[in-house]
Amino acid sequence: MILTIDVGNTRIKAAVFEESTVLENFVFEKNELEENIQKILKKFSNCTDLVVASVGKIEKESFSAFEKDLNVHFLTHEDVFPFVNKYATPKTLGIDRMILASGATLQFPKQNRLVIDAGTCITYDFIDENDNYLGGAISPGLRLRYEALHNYTAKLPLLTFETPENYIGNSTKQAIHSGVVNGFVYEIDGFIDEYRANFSNFIIILTGGDAVFLAKRLKNTIFANSNFLLESLNQTFQYKNRQ
């Protein structure tokens, strides 16, 4: 069994795999890391490997307590990936984006793939049908958009996510919800339209914390999987071990 850990900007997500099958998923805060991993390992005592991908601020030493019981692995830029990285600044490409690209390459062979990860930020990652990673885009996620309107204006309130009642906001609150939420959806649909216009044999993979919300609202057909990063982390680790 393999325990995969995704250390994000806001929370930690984890999953236990037996080969390619997910046995259970977990979500917790960063300050609860050690106690939650201990609980997981107590429940799944047959785990042999702990595989970590981290973009959040957490030290490797946080996992050192588990090294006596498990093989602890941190995936980095130096590992083997199933695509050719043609990013102009490959060392600055987030390891989470590399793992998503890896999962898309392994799970959807011989296709043009666009992976959209809607979390703290929205990231777009494109891997062509010849397994070349070409790049993508980064923009603010839903929460950052709400926070930016509040933090960089004098009077706009800080709101939490709410589906707008109408695209015409008839109050300041509804106008913010319309601008943030609809702008979020229109942006993603616009990117998808642009890629579709330029590439055939195309699949869109949508993941991240806002994937379920978006899947119901995007006009484009997509493959939505909120756990795609953890699945990709498991697939990438197994790919690495086969090389």
PDB file of C-alpha atoms in Angstrom:
ATOM      1  CA  MET A   1       0.000   0.000   0.000  1.00  0.00           C
ATOM      2  CA  ILE A   2       1.094   3.561  -0.736  1.00  0.00           C
ATOM      3  CA  LEU A   3       0.136   6.676   1.219  1.00  0.00           C
ATOM      4  CA  THR A   4       0.246   9.767  -0.998  1.00  0.00           C
ATOM      5  CA  ILE A   5       0.413  13.276   0.474  1.00  0.00           C
ATOM      6  CA  ASP A   6      -0.333  16.496  -1.412  1.00  0.00           C
ATOM      7  CA  VAL A   7       0.818  19.534   0.572  1.00  0.00           C
ATOM      8  CA  GLY A   8      -1.030  22.446  -0.984  1.00  0.00           C
ATOM      9  CA  ASN A   9      -1.064  26.167  -0.313  1.00  0.00           C
ATOM     10  CA  THR A  10      -3.978  25.923   2.118  1.00  0.00           C
ATOM     11  CA  ARG A  11      -4.571  22.291   3.149  1.00  0.00           C
ATOM     12  CA  ILE A  12      -3.126  18.806   3.001  1.00  0.00           C
ATOM     13  CA  LYS A  13      -4.809  16.060   1.017  1.00  0.00           C
ATOM     14  CA  ALA A  14      -3.918  12.407   1.334  1.00  0.00           C
ATOM     15  CA  ALA A  15      -4.988   9.054  -0.077  1.00  0.00           C
ATOM     16  CA  VAL A  16      -4.122   5.409   0.480  1.00  0.00           C
ATOM     17  CA  PHE A  17      -3.678   3.282  -2.655  1.00  0.00           C
ATOM     18  CA  GLU A  18      -3.434  -0.417  -3.225  1.00  0.00           C
ATOM     19  CA  GLU A  19      -1.824  -0.466  -6.659  1.00  0.00           C
ATOM     20  CA  SER A  20      -4.151   1.861  -8.628  1.00  0.00           C
ATOM     21  CA  THR A  21      -7.188   1.545  -6.350  1.00  0.00           C
ATOM     22  CA  VAL A  22      -8.011   4.336  -3.887  1.00  0.00           C
ATOM     23  CA  LEU A  23      -8.889   2.866  -0.507  1.00  0.00           C
ATOM     24  CA  GLU A  24      -9.630   6.144   1.284  1.00  0.00           C
ATOM     25  CA  ASN A  25      -9.147   9.919   0.946  1.00  0.00           C
ATOM     26  CA  PHE A  26      -8.330  12.424   3.683  1.00  0.00           C
ATOM     27  CA  VAL A  27      -8.193  16.225   4.017  1.00  0.00           C
ATOM     28  CA  PHE A  28      -6.704  18.076   6.997  1.00  0.00           C
ATOM     29  CA  GLU A  29      -4.906  21.224   8.098  1.00  0.00           C
ATOM     30  CA  LYS A  30      -1.122  21.560   8.070  1.00  0.00           C
ATOM     31  CA  ASN A  31      -0.871  21.793  11.859  1.00  0.00           C
ATOM     32  CA  GLU A  32      -2.594  18.401  12.089  1.00  0.00           C
ATOM     33  CA  LEU A  33      -0.108  16.625   9.821  1.00  0.00           C
ATOM     34  CA  GLU A  34       1.628  14.254  12.218  1.00  0.00           C
ATOM     35  CA  GLU A  35      -1.424  13.143  14.177  1.00  0.00           C
ATOM     36  CA  ASN A  36      -3.441  12.494  11.021  1.00  0.00           C
ATOM     37  CA  ILE A  37      -0.704  10.488   9.333  1.00  0.00           C
ATOM     38  CA  GLN A  38      -0.400   8.415  12.508  1.00  0.00           C
ATOM     39  CA  LYS A  39      -4.147   7.733  12.406  1.00  0.00           C
ATOM     40  CA  ILE A  40      -3.978   6.752   8.742  1.00  0.00           C
ATOM     41  CA  LEU A  41      -1.059   4.395   9.318  1.00  0.00           C
ATOM     42  CA  LYS A  42      -2.805   2.827  12.292  1.00  0.00           C
ATOM     43  CA  LYS A  43      -5.808   2.077  10.085  1.00  0.00           C
ATOM     44  CA  PHE A  44      -3.718   0.982   7.077  1.00  0.00           C
ATOM     45  CA  SER A  45      -0.824  -0.783   8.769  1.00  0.00           C
ATOM     46  CA  ASN A  46       0.273  -2.455   5.498  1.00  0.00           C
ATOM     47  CA  CYS A  47       1.477   0.841   3.993  1.00  0.00           C
ATOM     48  CA  THR A  48       5.089   0.515   2.879  1.00  0.00           C
ATOM     49  CA  ASP A  49       5.692   3.866   1.155  1.00  0.00           C
ATOM     50  CA  LEU A  50       4.808   7.477   1.868  1.00  0.00           C
ATOM     51  CA  VAL A  51       5.007   9.673  -1.249  1.00  0.00           C
ATOM     52  CA  VAL A  52       4.941  13.454  -0.865  1.00  0.00           C
ATOM     53  CA  ALA A  53       4.471  16.334  -3.290  1.00  0.00           C
ATOM     54  CA  SER A  54       4.663  19.762  -1.706  1.00  0.00           C
ATOM     55  CA  VAL A  55       4.083  23.316  -2.914  1.00  0.00           C
ATOM     56  CA  GLY A  56       3.077  24.539   0.549  1.00  0.00           C
ATOM     57  CA  LYS A  57       5.352  25.774   3.316  1.00  0.00           C
ATOM     58  CA  ILE A  58       6.142  22.614   5.215  1.00  0.00           C
ATOM     59  CA  GLU A  59       9.556  21.195   6.052  1.00  0.00           C
ATOM     60  CA  LYS A  60      10.763  17.732   5.100  1.00  0.00           C
ATOM     61  CA  GLU A  61      11.586  17.187   8.755  1.00  0.00           C
ATOM     62  CA  SER A  62       7.845  17.057   9.433  1.00  0.00           C
ATOM     63  CA  PHE A  63       7.879  13.581   7.892  1.00  0.00           C
ATOM     64  CA  SER A  64      11.057  12.311   9.540  1.00  0.00           C
ATOM     65  CA  ALA A  65       9.141  10.651  12.382  1.00  0.00           C
ATOM     66  CA  PHE A  66       7.706   8.145   9.902  1.00  0.00           C
ATOM     67  CA  GLU A  67      10.986   7.074   8.307  1.00  0.00           C
ATOM     68  CA  LYS A  68      11.474   4.215  10.787  1.00  0.00           C
ATOM     69  CA  ASP A  69       8.226   2.575   9.629  1.00  0.00           C
ATOM     70  CA  LEU A  70       7.962   3.631   5.969  1.00  0.00           C
ATOM     71  CA  ASN A  71       9.992   4.483   2.901  1.00  0.00           C
ATOM     72  CA  VAL A  72       9.475   8.250   2.599  1.00  0.00           C
ATOM     73  CA  HIS A  73       9.774   9.762  -0.891  1.00  0.00           C
ATOM     74  CA  PHE A  74       9.623  13.418  -1.961  1.00  0.00           C
ATOM     75  CA  LEU A  75       9.009  13.833  -5.679  1.00  0.00           C
ATOM     76  CA  THR A  76      11.162  16.607  -7.145  1.00  0.00           C
ATOM     77  CA  HIS A  77      12.211  18.057 -10.495  1.00  0.00           C
ATOM     78  CA  GLU A  78      15.065  15.573 -10.568  1.00  0.00           C
ATOM     79  CA  ASP A  79      12.753  12.552 -10.817  1.00  0.00           C
ATOM     80  CA  VAL A  80      11.820  10.747 -14.025  1.00  0.00           C
ATOM     81  CA  PHE A  81       8.602  11.935 -15.683  1.00  0.00           C
ATOM     82  CA  PRO A  82       6.798  10.471 -18.713  1.00  0.00           C
ATOM     83  CA  PHE A  83       6.865  13.713 -20.720  1.00  0.00           C
ATOM     84  CA  VAL A  84       9.462  16.034 -22.246  1.00  0.00           C
ATOM     85  CA  ASN A  85       9.525  19.296 -20.306  1.00  0.00           C
ATOM     86  CA  LYS A  86       9.696  22.167 -22.815  1.00  0.00           C
ATOM     87  CA  TYR A  87       8.922  24.898 -20.290  1.00  0.00           C
ATOM     88  CA  ALA A  88      11.349  27.790 -20.821  1.00  0.00           C
ATOM     89  CA  THR A  89      12.128  27.835 -17.072  1.00  0.00           C
ATOM     90  CA  PRO A  90      11.765  24.151 -16.102  1.00  0.00           C
ATOM     91  CA  LYS A  91      13.121  24.569 -12.560  1.00  0.00           C
ATOM     92  CA  THR A  92      10.360  27.062 -11.742  1.00  0.00           C
ATOM     93  CA  LEU A  93       7.566  24.718 -12.795  1.00  0.00           C
ATOM     94  CA  GLY A  94       5.663  23.680  -9.671  1.00  0.00           C
ATOM     95  CA  ILE A  95       6.005  20.029  -8.723  1.00  0.00           C
ATOM     96  CA  ASP A  96       2.209  19.825  -8.440  1.00  0.00           C
ATOM     97  CA  ARG A  97       1.880  20.899 -12.082  1.00  0.00           C
ATOM     98  CA  MET A  98       4.499  18.355 -13.127  1.00  0.00           C
ATOM     99  CA  ILE A  99       2.650  15.573 -11.331  1.00  0.00           C
ATOM    100  CA  LEU A 100      -0.678  16.583 -12.912  1.00  0.00           C
ATOM    101  CA  ALA A 101       1.007  16.578 -16.329  1.00  0.00           C
ATOM    102  CA  SER A 102       2.485  13.176 -15.549  1.00  0.00           C
ATOM    103  CA  GLY A 103      -0.892  11.740 -14.576  1.00  0.00           C
ATOM    104  CA  ALA A 104      -2.512  13.116 -17.717  1.00  0.00           C
ATOM    105  CA  THR A 105       0.254  11.639 -19.881  1.00  0.00           C
ATOM    106  CA  LEU A 106       0.007   8.203 -18.268  1.00  0.00           C
ATOM    107  CA  GLN A 107      -3.781   8.023 -18.042  1.00  0.00           C
ATOM    108  CA  PHE A 108      -4.645   9.505 -21.455  1.00  0.00           C
ATOM    109  CA  PRO A 109      -1.950   8.376 -23.924  1.00  0.00           C
ATOM    110  CA  LYS A 110      -1.614   9.766 -27.458  1.00  0.00           C
ATOM    111  CA  GLN A 111      -3.974  12.700 -26.878  1.00  0.00           C
ATOM    112  CA  ASN A 112      -3.643  16.442 -26.501  1.00  0.00           C
ATOM    113  CA  ARG A 113      -4.392  17.102 -22.824  1.00  0.00           C
ATOM    114  CA  LEU A 114      -5.265  20.250 -20.891  1.00  0.00           C
ATOM    115  CA  VAL A 115      -5.220  19.865 -17.104  1.00  0.00           C
ATOM    116  CA  ILE A 116      -7.057  22.570 -15.158  1.00  0.00           C
ATOM    117  CA  ASP A 117      -6.457  22.606 -11.413  1.00  0.00           C
ATOM    118  CA  ALA A 118      -8.914  24.950  -9.679  1.00  0.00           C
ATOM    119  CA  GLY A 119      -7.644  25.514  -6.159  1.00  0.00           C
ATOM    120  CA  THR A 120      -5.995  28.487  -4.428  1.00  0.00           C
ATOM    121  CA  CYS A 121      -4.780  29.374  -7.924  1.00  0.00           C
ATOM    122  CA  ILE A 122      -6.092  28.079 -11.227  1.00  0.00           C
ATOM    123  CA  THR A 123      -3.337  26.397 -13.193  1.00  0.00           C
ATOM    124  CA  TYR A 124      -3.580  25.299 -16.811  1.00  0.00           C
ATOM    125  CA  ASP A 125      -1.102  22.703 -18.084  1.00  0.00           C
ATOM    126  CA  PHE A 126      -0.923  21.486 -21.662  1.00  0.00           C
ATOM    127  CA  ILE A 127       0.738  18.251 -22.797  1.00  0.00           C
ATOM    128  CA  ASP A 128       0.525  17.494 -26.506  1.00  0.00           C
ATOM    129  CA  GLU A 129      -0.160  14.110 -28.096  1.00  0.00           C
ATOM    130  CA  ASN A 130       3.589  13.529 -28.497  1.00  0.00           C
ATOM    131  CA  ASP A 131       4.077  13.862 -24.706  1.00  0.00           C
ATOM    132  CA  ASN A 132       5.665  17.306 -24.828  1.00  0.00           C
ATOM    133  CA  TYR A 133       4.822  19.560 -21.891  1.00  0.00           C
ATOM    134  CA  LEU A 134       4.435  23.026 -23.464  1.00  0.00           C
ATOM    135  CA  GLY A 135       3.262  25.168 -20.536  1.00  0.00           C
ATOM    136  CA  GLY A 136      -0.040  26.823 -19.695  1.00  0.00           C
ATOM    137  CA  ALA A 137      -1.255  29.617 -17.430  1.00  0.00           C
ATOM    138  CA  ILE A 138      -1.711  30.625 -13.789  1.00  0.00           C
ATOM    139  CA  SER A 139      -4.421  32.899 -12.419  1.00  0.00           C
ATOM    140  CA  PRO A 140      -6.120  33.585  -9.061  1.00  0.00           C
ATOM    141  CA  GLY A 141      -8.632  31.060  -7.749  1.00  0.00           C
ATOM    142  CA  LEU A 142     -12.044  31.902  -6.312  1.00  0.00           C
ATOM    143  CA  ARG A 143     -10.890  32.699  -2.779  1.00  0.00           C
ATOM    144  CA  LEU A 144      -8.031  34.919  -3.980  1.00  0.00           C
ATOM    145  CA  ARG A 145     -10.426  36.894  -6.172  1.00  0.00           C
ATOM    146  CA  TYR A 146     -12.749  37.613  -3.262  1.00  0.00           C
ATOM    147  CA  GLU A 147      -9.788  38.560  -1.050  1.00  0.00           C
ATOM    148  CA  ALA A 148      -8.244  40.833  -3.681  1.00  0.00           C
ATOM    149  CA  LEU A 149     -11.449  42.858  -4.061  1.00  0.00           C
ATOM    150  CA  HIS A 150     -11.574  43.377  -0.307  1.00  0.00           C
ATOM    151  CA  ASN A 151      -7.863  43.950   0.331  1.00  0.00           C
ATOM    152  CA  TYR A 152      -7.191  46.354  -2.531  1.00  0.00           C
ATOM    153  CA  THR A 153     -10.288  48.553  -2.302  1.00  0.00           C
ATOM    154  CA  ALA A 154     -11.502  50.872   0.433  1.00  0.00           C
ATOM    155  CA  LYS A 155     -15.080  49.706   0.898  1.00  0.00           C
ATOM    156  CA  LEU A 156     -15.784  46.374  -0.762  1.00  0.00           C
ATOM    157  CA  PRO A 157     -16.617  43.673   1.814  1.00  0.00           C
ATOM    158  CA  LEU A 158     -14.841  40.336   2.133  1.00  0.00           C
ATOM    159  CA  LEU A 159     -17.373  37.745   0.997  1.00  0.00           C
ATOM    160  CA  THR A 160     -17.285  33.989   0.972  1.00  0.00           C
ATOM    161  CA  PHE A 161     -18.228  31.964  -2.077  1.00  0.00           C
ATOM    162  CA  GLU A 162     -21.883  32.056  -3.068  1.00  0.00           C
ATOM    163  CA  THR A 163     -23.516  31.171  -6.370  1.00  0.00           C
ATOM    164  CA  PRO A 164     -24.809  34.428  -7.882  1.00  0.00           C
ATOM    165  CA  GLU A 165     -28.561  34.773  -8.220  1.00  0.00           C
ATOM    166  CA  ASN A 166     -28.238  36.462 -11.608  1.00  0.00           C
ATOM    167  CA  TYR A 167     -25.449  37.592 -13.912  1.00  0.00           C
ATOM    168  CA  ILE A 168     -26.788  41.135 -13.311  1.00  0.00           C
ATOM    169  CA  GLY A 169     -25.900  41.805  -9.679  1.00  0.00           C
ATOM    170  CA  ASN A 170     -28.560  44.071  -8.141  1.00  0.00           C
ATOM    171  CA  SER A 171     -26.538  44.877  -4.994  1.00  0.00           C
ATOM    172  CA  THR A 172     -22.859  45.289  -4.190  1.00  0.00           C
ATOM    173  CA  LYS A 173     -22.731  41.792  -2.716  1.00  0.00           C
ATOM    174  CA  GLN A 174     -24.475  40.225  -5.706  1.00  0.00           C
ATOM    175  CA  ALA A 175     -22.294  42.233  -8.098  1.00  0.00           C
ATOM    176  CA  ILE A 176     -19.173  40.840  -6.408  1.00  0.00           C
ATOM    177  CA  HIS A 177     -20.514  37.285  -6.541  1.00  0.00           C
ATOM    178  CA  SER A 178     -21.434  37.724 -10.208  1.00  0.00           C
ATOM    179  CA  GLY A 179     -18.057  39.213 -11.101  1.00  0.00           C
ATOM    180  CA  VAL A 180     -15.987  36.661  -9.217  1.00  0.00           C
ATOM    181  CA  VAL A 181     -17.918  33.487  -9.943  1.00  0.00           C
ATOM    182  CA  ASN A 182     -19.024  34.186 -13.504  1.00  0.00           C
ATOM    183  CA  GLY A 183     -15.642  35.669 -14.380  1.00  0.00           C
ATOM    184  CA  PHE A 184     -14.045  32.488 -13.026  1.00  0.00           C
ATOM    185  CA  VAL A 185     -16.253  30.291 -15.221  1.00  0.00           C
ATOM    186  CA  TYR A 186     -15.960  32.492 -18.333  1.00  0.00           C
ATOM    187  CA  GLU A 187     -12.168  32.538 -18.027  1.00  0.00           C
ATOM    188  CA  ILE A 188     -11.921  28.761 -17.957  1.00  0.00           C
ATOM    189  CA  ASP A 189     -14.372  28.281 -20.821  1.00  0.00           C
ATOM    190  CA  GLY A 190     -12.436  30.884 -22.820  1.00  0.00           C
ATOM    191  CA  PHE A 191      -9.145  29.067 -22.345  1.00  0.00           C
ATOM    192  CA  ILE A 192     -10.751  25.767 -23.305  1.00  0.00           C
ATOM    193  CA  ASP A 193     -12.238  27.306 -26.466  1.00  0.00           C
ATOM    194  CA  GLU A 194      -8.814  28.655 -27.453  1.00  0.00           C
ATOM    195  CA  TYR A 195      -7.132  25.272 -27.030  1.00  0.00           C
ATOM    196  CA  ARG A 196      -9.939  23.478 -28.865  1.00  0.00           C
ATOM    197  CA  ALA A 197      -9.612  25.868 -31.784  1.00  0.00           C
ATOM    198  CA  ASN A 198      -5.930  24.985 -32.145  1.00  0.00           C
ATOM    199  CA  PHE A 199      -5.740  21.298 -31.235  1.00  0.00           C
ATOM    200  CA  SER A 200      -7.767  18.215 -32.146  1.00  0.00           C
ATOM    201  CA  ASN A 201      -7.849  14.813 -30.411  1.00  0.00           C
ATOM    202  CA  PHE A 202      -8.279  16.750 -27.196  1.00  0.00           C
ATOM    203  CA  ILE A 203      -9.228  15.971 -23.587  1.00  0.00           C
ATOM    204  CA  ILE A 204      -9.758  18.397 -20.704  1.00  0.00           C
ATOM    205  CA  ILE A 205      -9.094  17.184 -17.166  1.00  0.00           C
ATOM    206  CA  LEU A 206     -10.559  19.332 -14.389  1.00  0.00           C
ATOM    207  CA  THR A 207      -9.413  18.884 -10.808  1.00  0.00           C
ATOM    208  CA  GLY A 208      -8.911  20.791  -7.547  1.00  0.00           C
ATOM    209  CA  GLY A 209     -11.143  21.958  -4.740  1.00  0.00           C
ATOM    210  CA  ASP A 210     -13.560  23.817  -7.021  1.00  0.00           C
ATOM    211  CA  ALA A 211     -13.816  21.062  -9.655  1.00  0.00           C
ATOM    212  CA  VAL A 212     -17.264  19.820  -8.613  1.00  0.00           C
ATOM    213  CA  PHE A 213     -18.718  23.343  -8.688  1.00  0.00           C
ATOM    214  CA  LEU A 214     -17.176  24.103 -12.070  1.00  0.00           C
ATOM    215  CA  ALA A 215     -18.127  20.817 -13.718  1.00  0.00           C
ATOM    216  CA  LYS A 216     -21.806  21.785 -13.472  1.00  0.00           C
ATOM    217  CA  ARG A 217     -21.292  25.221 -15.011  1.00  0.00           C
ATOM    218  CA  LEU A 218     -18.742  24.960 -17.793  1.00  0.00           C
ATOM    219  CA  LYS A 219     -20.212  24.754 -21.265  1.00  0.00           C
ATOM    220  CA  ASN A 220     -17.357  22.560 -22.471  1.00  0.00           C
ATOM    221  CA  THR A 221     -17.279  18.788 -21.999  1.00  0.00           C
ATOM    222  CA  ILE A 222     -14.655  17.815 -19.468  1.00  0.00           C
ATOM    223  CA  PHE A 223     -13.339  14.918 -17.417  1.00  0.00           C
ATOM    224  CA  ALA A 224     -13.762  16.063 -13.795  1.00  0.00           C
ATOM    225  CA  ASN A 225     -11.858  14.358 -10.994  1.00  0.00           C
ATOM    226  CA  SER A 226     -11.204  16.243  -7.747  1.00  0.00           C
ATOM    227  CA  ASN A 227      -8.629  13.601  -6.698  1.00  0.00           C
ATOM    228  CA  PHE A 228      -6.633  13.651  -9.926  1.00  0.00           C
ATOM    229  CA  LEU A 229      -3.470  15.026  -8.302  1.00  0.00           C
ATOM    230  CA  LEU A 230      -3.324  12.258  -5.688  1.00  0.00           C
ATOM    231  CA  GLU A 231      -4.013   9.632  -8.349  1.00  0.00           C
ATOM    232  CA  SER A 232      -1.307  11.207 -10.519  1.00  0.00           C
ATOM    233  CA  LEU A 233       1.100  11.171  -7.583  1.00  0.00           C
ATOM    234  CA  ASN A 234       0.555   7.433  -7.166  1.00  0.00           C
ATOM    235  CA  GLN A 235       0.893   6.808 -10.917  1.00  0.00           C
ATOM    236  CA  THR A 236       4.069   8.908 -11.144  1.00  0.00           C
ATOM    237  CA  PHE A 237       5.669   7.076  -8.233  1.00  0.00           C
ATOM    238  CA  GLN A 238       4.881   3.710  -9.797  1.00  0.00           C
ATOM    239  CA  TYR A 239       6.167   4.931 -13.186  1.00  0.00           C
ATOM    240  CA  LYS A 240       9.410   6.064 -11.522  1.00  0.00           C
ATOM    241  CA  ASN A 241       9.875   2.619  -9.939  1.00  0.00           C
ATOM    242  CA  ARG A 242       9.426   0.892 -13.305  1.00  0.00           C
ATOM    243  CA  GLN A 243      12.226   2.879 -14.952  1.00  0.00           C
TER     244      GLN A 243
END
